[in-house]
């Protein structure tokens, strides 16, 4: 489909190597050669011509239908896809209550049928099931040779019960030597709420507890295929068993992304920054702050920045601040963000302000940020101001 694979792709970023690659592509009739030369010139007057050349590339690669569909936003560089963002456009599923595709649905189905017939993909898809169309659109792009040099990828999925696994399988088909940034997941308002598919069907996400959305074997194959991955964002419920990656430095999770319900994975020892967002679920349940015990120095030896500013924990017998003050990971941190700083009378005849005064020095070595309220039960306002000043904080209104 107009994508020359016979010419060796440069392994370096050297300009001369890429210009030689461009010459070889042009001699083989591949329009990507002209695109590379236009990019190398970096002349603003060439922008329109460059865009036109890449539209030609997409046509000859069989990918033009993806742009027309509107779900993919693609960015090219040096003849390959550099960035790709997927978000399913609306109005293509079956009309509510009919079970048949109306509006733009027939166009998407026809596109899926053509792509599956013409382009490689990682697995079987049923074009008569609208909830599998998203998976097919993702699969064919990620399996295409043009996606071999992706640097940044966002997969904001709707029918994730099909497409998350297919996306992971497609990514694992070949090594992705440049993929450094990845978002994968689905949006939700309240954790574990019924998820609406593109066909309007209610999907019970808790069915994937201990049986992740991305099958076990696919998840295990994914991470070794992404050696350059440094920043990962996962959103949703029960997507993976774990993230197994020694070089990942930044991880952000929103929701209960691990299939056992844990907030923290166990196999990312290279993390420097960890952000966790979690709130109450549809049952009114809040995560226990005892889960913080999983953040051990042995498991996270390089962690320096911990952001729990959007993490709502059930305090158990102590607030998050008190738990973190005695946490073995605290001495190695350079910054810490917490949702709130609250110390209440525990009934142990200990004045909450005295507790704060005792704990404050343990945070002196790091940059502490409190996203929400600060409330120290029964504290004198002036005394509280003095203690908080040592923490770089101001009294809240809680």
CSV table of C-alpha atoms in Angstrom, one decimal:
chain,number,residue,atom,x,y,z
A,1,UNK,CA,0.0,0.0,0.0
A,2,UNK,CA,2.7,2.5,-1.0
A,3,UNK,CA,4.9,2.2,2.1
A,4,UNK,CA,8.4,1.1,1.2
A,5,UNK,CA,9.8,-1.3,3.8
A,6,UNK,CA,12.9,-2.5,1.8
A,7,UNK,CA,15.0,0.7,2.5
A,8,UNK,CA,16.7,0.4,5.9
A,9,UNK,CA,15.4,3.1,8.4
A,10,UNK,CA,18.2,5.1,10.0
A,11,UNK,CA,18.9,4.1,13.5
A,12,UNK,CA,20.4,7.5,14.4
A,13,UNK,CA,18.9,11.0,14.2
A,14,UNK,CA,21.7,12.2,12.0
A,15,UNK,CA,20.5,14.6,9.4
A,16,UNK,CA,22.7,13.2,6.6
A,17,UNK,CA,21.4,9.7,7.2
A,18,UNK,CA,17.8,10.8,6.9
A,19,UNK,CA,18.4,12.8,3.8
A,20,UNK,CA,20.0,9.7,2.3
A,21,UNK,CA,17.0,7.7,3.4
A,22,UNK,CA,14.7,10.3,1.8
A,23,UNK,CA,16.6,9.9,-1.5
A,24,UNK,CA,16.2,6.2,-1.5
A,25,UNK,CA,12.5,6.5,-0.7
A,26,UNK,CA,12.0,8.9,-3.6
A,27,UNK,CA,13.8,6.6,-6.0
A,28,UNK,CA,11.4,3.8,-4.9
A,29,UNK,CA,8.4,6.0,-5.6
A,30,UNK,CA,7.6,6.6,-1.9
A,31,UNK,CA,6.3,10.2,-1.4
A,32,UNK,CA,7.7,10.2,2.2
A,33,UNK,CA,11.1,11.0,0.6
A,34,UNK,CA,9.7,14.4,-0.5
A,35,UNK,CA,8.1,14.9,3.0
A,36,UNK,CA,11.4,14.4,4.7
A,37,UNK,CA,13.2,16.9,2.5
A,38,UNK,CA,10.5,19.5,3.1
A,39,UNK,CA,10.8,19.0,6.8
A,40,UNK,CA,14.5,19.3,6.6
A,41,UNK,CA,14.3,22.7,4.9
A,42,UNK,CA,12.0,24.0,7.7
A,43,UNK,CA,10.7,26.8,5.5
A,44,UNK,CA,7.3,28.2,6.6
A,45,UNK,CA,6.3,28.5,2.9
A,46,UNK,CA,6.6,24.7,2.7
A,47,UNK,CA,4.0,24.0,5.4
A,48,UNK,CA,1.0,23.6,3.0
A,49,UNK,CA,3.0,21.6,0.6
A,50,UNK,CA,4.2,19.3,3.4
A,51,UNK,CA,0.7,18.8,4.6
A,52,UNK,CA,-0.4,17.9,1.1
A,53,UNK,CA,2.4,15.4,0.7
A,54,UNK,CA,1.5,13.7,4.0
A,55,UNK,CA,-2.2,13.5,2.9
A,56,UNK,CA,-0.8,11.7,-0.2
A,57,UNK,CA,1.2,9.4,2.0
A,58,UNK,CA,-1.9,8.5,4.0
A,59,UNK,CA,-3.8,7.7,0.8
A,60,UNK,CA,-1.0,5.5,-0.5
A,61,UNK,CA,-0.7,3.8,2.9
A,62,UNK,CA,-4.4,3.1,3.0
A,63,UNK,CA,-4.8,5.3,6.1
A,64,UNK,CA,-6.7,8.2,4.6
A,65,UNK,CA,-10.0,6.9,5.8
A,66,UNK,CA,-8.8,7.2,9.4
A,67,UNK,CA,-8.4,10.9,9.2
A,68,UNK,CA,-11.7,11.3,7.4
A,69,UNK,CA,-13.5,9.3,10.2
A,70,UNK,CA,-12.3,11.9,12.6
A,71,UNK,CA,-11.4,9.6,15.6
A,72,UNK,CA,-7.6,9.7,15.0
A,73,UNK,CA,-5.5,12.9,15.1
A,74,UNK,CA,-2.1,12.1,13.5
A,75,UNK,CA,1.2,13.9,13.4
A,76,UNK,CA,3.9,12.9,11.0
A,77,UNK,CA,7.7,13.4,11.2
A,78,UNK,CA,10.5,12.0,8.9
A,79,UNK,CA,8.0,9.8,7.0
A,80,UNK,CA,6.6,8.1,10.1
A,81,UNK,CA,3.8,8.8,12.6
A,82,UNK,CA,5.3,10.8,15.5
A,83,UNK,CA,2.2,11.5,17.5
A,84,UNK,CA,-1.3,9.9,17.5
A,85,UNK,CA,-4.4,10.7,19.6
A,86,UNK,CA,-7.5,8.5,19.5
A,87,UNK,CA,-10.9,9.6,20.7
A,88,UNK,CA,-14.0,7.9,19.2
A,89,UNK,CA,-16.2,10.4,17.4
A,90,UNK,CA,-19.9,10.3,18.2
A,91,UNK,CA,-22.9,9.5,16.0
A,92,UNK,CA,-21.6,6.2,14.5
A,93,UNK,CA,-23.1,3.6,16.7
A,94,UNK,CA,-26.5,1.9,16.3
A,95,UNK,CA,-29.5,4.1,16.8
A,96,UNK,CA,-30.9,3.7,20.3
A,97,UNK,CA,-33.3,0.8,20.5
A,98,UNK,CA,-32.9,-0.3,16.9
A,99,UNK,CA,-29.7,-2.4,17.0
A,100,UNK,CA,-28.8,-1.0,13.5
A,101,UNK,CA,-26.3,1.7,12.5
A,102,UNK,CA,-27.8,5.0,11.5
A,103,UNK,CA,-26.2,8.4,10.6
A,104,UNK,CA,-22.5,8.0,10.1
A,105,UNK,CA,-22.6,4.4,11.3
A,106,UNK,CA,-22.6,2.8,7.8
A,107,UNK,CA,-19.6,4.9,6.8
A,108,UNK,CA,-17.6,3.7,9.8
A,109,UNK,CA,-18.6,0.1,9.2
A,110,UNK,CA,-17.6,0.3,5.5
A,111,UNK,CA,-14.3,1.8,6.6
A,112,UNK,CA,-13.7,-1.0,9.1
A,113,UNK,CA,-14.5,-3.6,6.5
A,114,UNK,CA,-12.0,-2.0,4.0
A,115,UNK,CA,-9.2,-1.6,6.6
A,116,UNK,CA,-9.5,-5.1,7.9
A,117,UNK,CA,-9.4,-6.4,4.3
A,118,UNK,CA,-6.4,-4.3,3.2
A,119,UNK,CA,-4.2,-3.7,6.3
A,120,UNK,CA,-2.5,-6.0,8.8
A,121,UNK,CA,-4.1,-6.2,12.3
A,122,UNK,CA,-3.4,-8.2,15.5
A,123,UNK,CA,-6.6,-10.1,15.9
A,124,UNK,CA,-10.1,-11.0,14.7
A,125,UNK,CA,-12.9,-8.3,14.6
A,126,UNK,CA,-16.6,-8.6,13.9
A,127,UNK,CA,-17.5,-5.7,11.6
A,128,UNK,CA,-21.2,-6.4,12.4
A,129,UNK,CA,-20.7,-5.5,16.0
A,130,UNK,CA,-20.4,-1.6,16.3
A,131,UNK,CA,-18.7,-2.0,19.7
A,132,UNK,CA,-15.7,-3.6,17.9
A,133,UNK,CA,-15.3,-0.8,15.4
A,134,UNK,CA,-13.1,1.3,17.8
A,135,UNK,CA,-10.8,-1.7,18.4
A,136,UNK,CA,-10.4,-2.2,14.6
A,137,UNK,CA,-9.6,1.5,14.0
A,138,UNK,CA,-7.0,1.4,16.7
A,139,UNK,CA,-5.6,-2.1,15.7
A,140,UNK,CA,-4.9,-1.3,12.1
A,141,UNK,CA,-3.1,1.9,12.8
A,142,UNK,CA,-0.9,0.5,15.5
A,143,UNK,CA,0.0,-2.5,13.3
A,144,UNK,CA,0.9,-0.4,10.3
A,145,UNK,CA,4.6,0.1,9.6
A,146,UNK,CA,4.0,3.9,9.7
A,147,UNK,CA,3.4,3.6,13.5
A,148,UNK,CA,6.8,2.0,14.1
A,149,UNK,CA,8.4,5.3,15.2
A,150,UNK,CA,5.6,6.7,17.4
A,151,UNK,CA,6.9,8.9,20.1
A,152,UNK,CA,3.7,9.9,21.9
A,153,UNK,CA,0.3,8.0,21.9
A,154,UNK,CA,-3.0,8.8,23.5
A,155,UNK,CA,-5.8,6.1,23.5
A,156,UNK,CA,-8.9,7.6,25.0
A,157,UNK,CA,-11.2,4.7,24.6
A,158,UNK,CA,-15.0,4.2,24.7
A,159,UNK,CA,-15.5,0.5,23.9
A,160,UNK,CA,-12.4,-0.3,26.0
A,161,UNK,CA,-13.7,-3.9,26.8
A,162,UNK,CA,-12.7,-4.7,23.2
A,163,UNK,CA,-10.2,-2.0,22.3
A,164,UNK,CA,-7.8,-1.9,25.3
A,165,UNK,CA,-6.7,-5.5,24.7
A,166,UNK,CA,-6.5,-5.1,21.0
A,167,UNK,CA,-4.4,-1.9,21.4
A,168,UNK,CA,-2.0,-3.6,23.8
A,169,UNK,CA,-1.7,-6.6,21.4
A,170,UNK,CA,-1.1,-4.3,18.4
A,171,UNK,CA,1.6,-2.4,20.3
A,172,UNK,CA,3.3,-5.6,21.3
A,173,UNK,CA,3.5,-6.9,17.7
A,174,UNK,CA,6.9,-5.1,17.3
A,175,UNK,CA,9.4,-3.1,19.3
A,176,UNK,CA,8.5,0.6,19.7
A,177,UNK,CA,12.0,2.1,20.1
A,178,UNK,CA,10.8,5.7,20.4
A,179,UNK,CA,7.5,5.5,22.2
A,180,UNK,CA,8.2,7.6,25.3
A,181,UNK,CA,4.7,8.8,26.3
A,182,UNK,CA,1.5,6.7,26.5
A,183,UNK,CA,-2.0,7.4,27.8
A,184,UNK,CA,-4.4,4.4,27.8
A,185,UNK,CA,-7.8,4.3,29.4
A,186,UNK,CA,-11.4,5.5,29.6
A,187,UNK,CA,-13.0,8.4,31.3
A,188,UNK,CA,-15.5,8.0,34.1
A,189,UNK,CA,-17.2,10.3,36.6
A,190,UNK,CA,-17.6,8.0,39.6
A,191,UNK,CA,-15.4,4.9,39.9
A,192,UNK,CA,-17.1,1.6,39.0
A,193,UNK,CA,-20.1,3.3,37.5
A,194,UNK,CA,-21.9,1.5,34.7
A,195,UNK,CA,-19.9,2.4,31.6
A,196,UNK,CA,-21.8,3.3,28.4
A,197,UNK,CA,-20.5,1.8,25.2
A,198,UNK,CA,-20.7,3.5,21.8
A,199,UNK,CA,-23.9,1.5,21.3
A,200,UNK,CA,-25.4,2.8,24.5
A,201,UNK,CA,-25.2,-0.5,26.3
A,202,UNK,CA,-24.4,-0.5,30.0
A,203,UNK,CA,-21.1,-2.3,30.8
A,204,UNK,CA,-20.4,-3.5,34.4
A,205,UNK,CA,-16.7,-2.7,34.9
A,206,UNK,CA,-16.4,-4.7,38.1
A,207,UNK,CA,-16.7,-7.9,36.1
A,208,UNK,CA,-12.9,-7.4,35.4
A,209,UNK,CA,-11.8,-7.6,39.0
A,210,UNK,CA,-9.0,-10.1,39.0
A,211,UNK,CA,-9.5,-10.7,35.3
A,212,UNK,CA,-8.2,-7.5,33.7
A,213,UNK,CA,-9.5,-5.7,30.6
A,214,UNK,CA,-6.2,-6.3,28.9
A,215,UNK,CA,-5.7,-10.1,29.1
A,216,UNK,CA,-2.9,-11.4,31.3
A,217,UNK,CA,-0.7,-12.7,28.5
A,218,UNK,CA,-1.2,-9.5,26.4
A,219,UNK,CA,-0.3,-7.3,29.3
A,220,UNK,CA,2.9,-9.3,29.9
A,221,UNK,CA,3.9,-9.0,26.2
A,222,UNK,CA,3.2,-5.2,26.1
A,223,UNK,CA,5.8,-3.7,28.4
A,224,UNK,CA,8.9,-5.4,26.9
A,225,UNK,CA,7.9,-3.9,23.5
A,226,UNK,CA,8.1,-0.4,24.9
A,227,UNK,CA,11.7,0.0,26.0
A,228,UNK,CA,11.7,3.8,25.6
A,229,UNK,CA,8.5,4.4,27.7
A,230,UNK,CA,9.1,7.0,30.4
A,231,UNK,CA,5.7,8.5,31.0
A,232,UNK,CA,2.6,6.5,31.4
A,233,UNK,CA,-1.0,7.5,32.3
A,234,UNK,CA,-3.7,4.9,33.0
A,235,UNK,CA,-7.3,5.8,33.6
A,236,UNK,CA,-10.3,3.5,34.4
A,237,UNK,CA,-10.8,0.3,36.3
A,238,UNK,CA,-9.0,-3.1,36.3
A,239,UNK,CA,-7.0,-2.4,33.1
A,240,UNK,CA,-3.9,-4.4,33.8
A,241,UNK,CA,-2.5,-6.9,36.3
A,242,UNK,CA,0.6,-4.7,36.8
A,243,UNK,CA,3.0,-2.4,34.9
A,244,UNK,CA,6.3,-4.2,34.6
A,245,UNK,CA,8.9,-1.7,33.4
A,246,UNK,CA,12.2,-0.9,35.0
A,247,UNK,CA,12.9,2.4,33.1
A,248,UNK,CA,9.5,4.1,33.5
A,249,UNK,CA,10.0,7.3,35.4
A,250,UNK,CA,6.6,9.0,35.5
A,251,UNK,CA,3.3,7.1,36.3
A,252,UNK,CA,-0.1,8.7,36.7
A,253,UNK,CA,-3.1,6.6,37.6
A,254,UNK,CA,-6.8,7.7,37.8
A,255,UNK,CA,-9.0,5.0,39.3
A,256,UNK,CA,-8.4,1.4,40.3
A,257,UNK,CA,-6.3,0.5,37.2
A,258,UNK,CA,-4.9,-2.7,38.6
A,259,UNK,CA,-7.0,-5.8,38.5
A,260,UNK,CA,-6.6,-6.7,42.2
A,261,UNK,CA,-7.9,-3.3,43.2
A,262,UNK,CA,-4.5,-2.1,44.5
A,263,UNK,CA,-3.5,1.5,44.0
A,264,UNK,CA,0.2,0.9,43.5
A,265,UNK,CA,1.9,-1.5,41.2
A,266,UNK,CA,4.9,-3.6,42.2
A,267,UNK,CA,7.2,-3.6,39.2
A,268,UNK,CA,8.3,0.0,38.4
A,269,UNK,CA,11.5,0.5,40.4
A,270,UNK,CA,12.6,3.4,38.2
A,271,UNK,CA,9.8,5.7,39.0
A,272,UNK,CA,10.8,9.2,39.9
A,273,UNK,CA,7.3,10.7,39.9
A,274,UNK,CA,4.1,9.0,41.0
A,275,UNK,CA,0.6,10.6,40.8
A,276,UNK,CA,-2.5,8.8,42.1
A,277,UNK,CA,-6.0,10.0,41.7
A,278,UNK,CA,-8.7,8.1,43.5
A,279,UNK,CA,-12.1,9.0,45.1
A,280,UNK,CA,-15.1,7.2,46.5
A,281,UNK,CA,-16.7,4.7,44.2
A,282,UNK,CA,-20.4,4.1,43.3
A,283,UNK,CA,-20.8,2.1,46.5
A,284,UNK,CA,-19.6,5.1,48.6
A,285,UNK,CA,-16.4,3.2,49.5
A,286,UNK,CA,-13.1,5.1,49.9
A,287,UNK,CA,-9.6,3.5,49.6
A,288,UNK,CA,-7.9,2.8,52.9
A,289,UNK,CA,-4.7,4.8,53.6
A,290,UNK,CA,-3.2,1.4,54.7
A,291,UNK,CA,-2.5,0.9,51.0
A,292,UNK,CA,0.3,3.5,51.4
A,293,UNK,CA,2.2,0.7,53.1
A,294,UNK,CA,2.8,-0.7,49.6
A,295,UNK,CA,5.1,2.2,48.8
A,296,UNK,CA,8.3,0.7,50.1
A,297,UNK,CA,11.8,2.1,49.6
A,298,UNK,CA,12.8,-1.2,48.2
A,299,UNK,CA,10.1,-1.2,45.6
A,300,UNK,CA,10.5,2.5,44.7
A,301,UNK,CA,14.2,3.3,45.3
A,302,UNK,CA,14.2,6.3,42.9
A,303,UNK,CA,10.9,7.9,43.8
A,304,UNK,CA,11.3,11.6,44.6
A,305,UNK,CA,7.9,13.1,43.8
A,306,UNK,CA,4.7,11.7,45.2
A,307,UNK,CA,1.4,13.4,44.3
A,308,UNK,CA,-1.6,12.3,46.3
A,309,UNK,CA,-3.4,15.7,46.0
A,310,UNK,CA,-6.4,14.0,44.2
A,311,UNK,CA,-6.4,10.9,46.4
A,312,UNK,CA,-9.2,10.6,48.9
A,313,UNK,CA,-8.4,8.0,51.6
A,314,UNK,CA,-10.4,6.6,54.4
A,315,UNK,CA,-8.3,7.8,57.4
A,316,UNK,CA,-8.6,4.6,59.5
A,317,UNK,CA,-7.0,5.5,62.9
A,318,UNK,CA,-5.0,8.4,61.6
A,319,UNK,CA,-5.1,11.0,58.9
A,320,UNK,CA,-3.0,10.8,55.8
A,321,UNK,CA,-0.6,13.3,57.1
A,322,UNK,CA,0.1,11.3,60.3
A,323,UNK,CA,0.5,8.1,58.3
A,324,UNK,CA,2.9,9.8,55.8
A,325,UNK,CA,4.9,11.4,58.7
A,326,UNK,CA,6.0,7.9,59.8
A,327,UNK,CA,6.3,6.4,56.3
A,328,UNK,CA,9.7,4.9,55.5
A,329,UNK,CA,9.6,6.4,52.0
A,330,UNK,CA,9.3,10.0,53.3
A,331,UNK,CA,13.1,10.7,53.8
A,332,UNK,CA,13.9,10.1,50.1
A,333,UNK,CA,11.1,12.4,48.8
A,334,UNK,CA,11.8,15.8,47.4
A,335,UNK,CA,8.2,16.8,47.0
A,336,UNK,CA,4.9,15.6,48.4
A,337,UNK,CA,1.3,16.7,47.6
A,338,UNK,CA,-1.6,15.7,49.9
A,339,UNK,CA,-5.3,16.2,49.5
A,340,UNK,CA,-5.7,17.8,52.9
A,341,UNK,CA,-4.0,18.3,56.2
A,342,UNK,CA,-6.4,17.3,59.0
A,343,UNK,CA,-5.6,16.2,62.5
A,344,UNK,CA,-8.5,15.5,64.8
A,345,UNK,CA,-8.8,14.6,68.5
A,346,UNK,CA,-8.2,10.9,68.5
A,347,UNK,CA,-9.4,10.4,72.1
A,348,UNK,CA,-5.8,9.5,73.2
A,349,UNK,CA,-5.5,12.7,75.2
A,350,UNK,CA,-3.1,14.2,72.7
A,351,UNK,CA,-3.7,17.7,71.6
A,352,UNK,CA,-3.9,17.8,67.7
A,353,UNK,CA,-1.7,20.9,67.5
A,354,UNK,CA,1.0,19.2,69.6
A,355,UNK,CA,0.7,16.3,67.2
A,356,UNK,CA,1.3,18.6,64.2
A,357,UNK,CA,4.2,20.4,66.0
A,358,UNK,CA,5.8,17.0,66.6
A,359,UNK,CA,5.3,15.8,63.1
A,360,UNK,CA,6.2,19.0,61.2
A,361,UNK,CA,10.0,18.5,61.3
A,362,UNK,CA,9.8,15.2,59.5
A,363,UNK,CA,8.6,17.2,56.3
A,364,UNK,CA,11.2,19.9,56.6
A,365,UNK,CA,13.5,18.5,53.8
A,366,UNK,CA,10.8,18.5,51.1
A,367,UNK,CA,8.4,20.7,49.2
A,368,UNK,CA,5.0,20.0,50.8
A,369,UNK,CA,1.8,21.1,49.1
A,370,UNK,CA,-1.7,20.7,50.5
A,371,UNK,CA,-4.3,20.9,47.7
A,372,UNK,CA,-7.4,21.2,49.9
A,373,UNK,CA,-8.2,22.3,53.4
A,374,UNK,CA,-6.1,22.4,56.6
A,375,UNK,CA,-7.9,21.7,59.8
A,376,UNK,CA,-6.3,21.1,63.2
A,377,UNK,CA,-9.0,20.5,65.7
A,378,UNK,CA,-9.2,22.9,68.6
A,379,UNK,CA,-5.9,24.7,67.6
A,380,UNK,CA,-5.3,28.3,68.6
A,381,UNK,CA,-5.2,30.3,65.3
A,382,UNK,CA,-1.9,32.1,66.0
A,383,UNK,CA,-0.1,29.0,67.3
A,384,UNK,CA,-1.3,27.1,64.2
A,385,UNK,CA,0.0,29.8,61.9
A,386,UNK,CA,3.4,29.5,63.5
A,387,UNK,CA,3.5,25.8,63.0
A,388,UNK,CA,2.2,25.9,59.5
A,389,UNK,CA,4.7,28.6,58.5
A,390,UNK,CA,7.5,26.1,59.2
A,391,UNK,CA,5.8,23.8,56.7
A,392,UNK,CA,5.4,26.5,54.2
A,393,UNK,CA,1.6,26.4,54.5
A,394,UNK,CA,-1.3,28.7,55.4
A,395,UNK,CA,-4.3,27.8,57.6
A,396,UNK,CA,-7.3,26.4,55.7
A,397,UNK,CA,-11.0,27.0,56.2
A,398,UNK,CA,-12.0,23.5,57.0
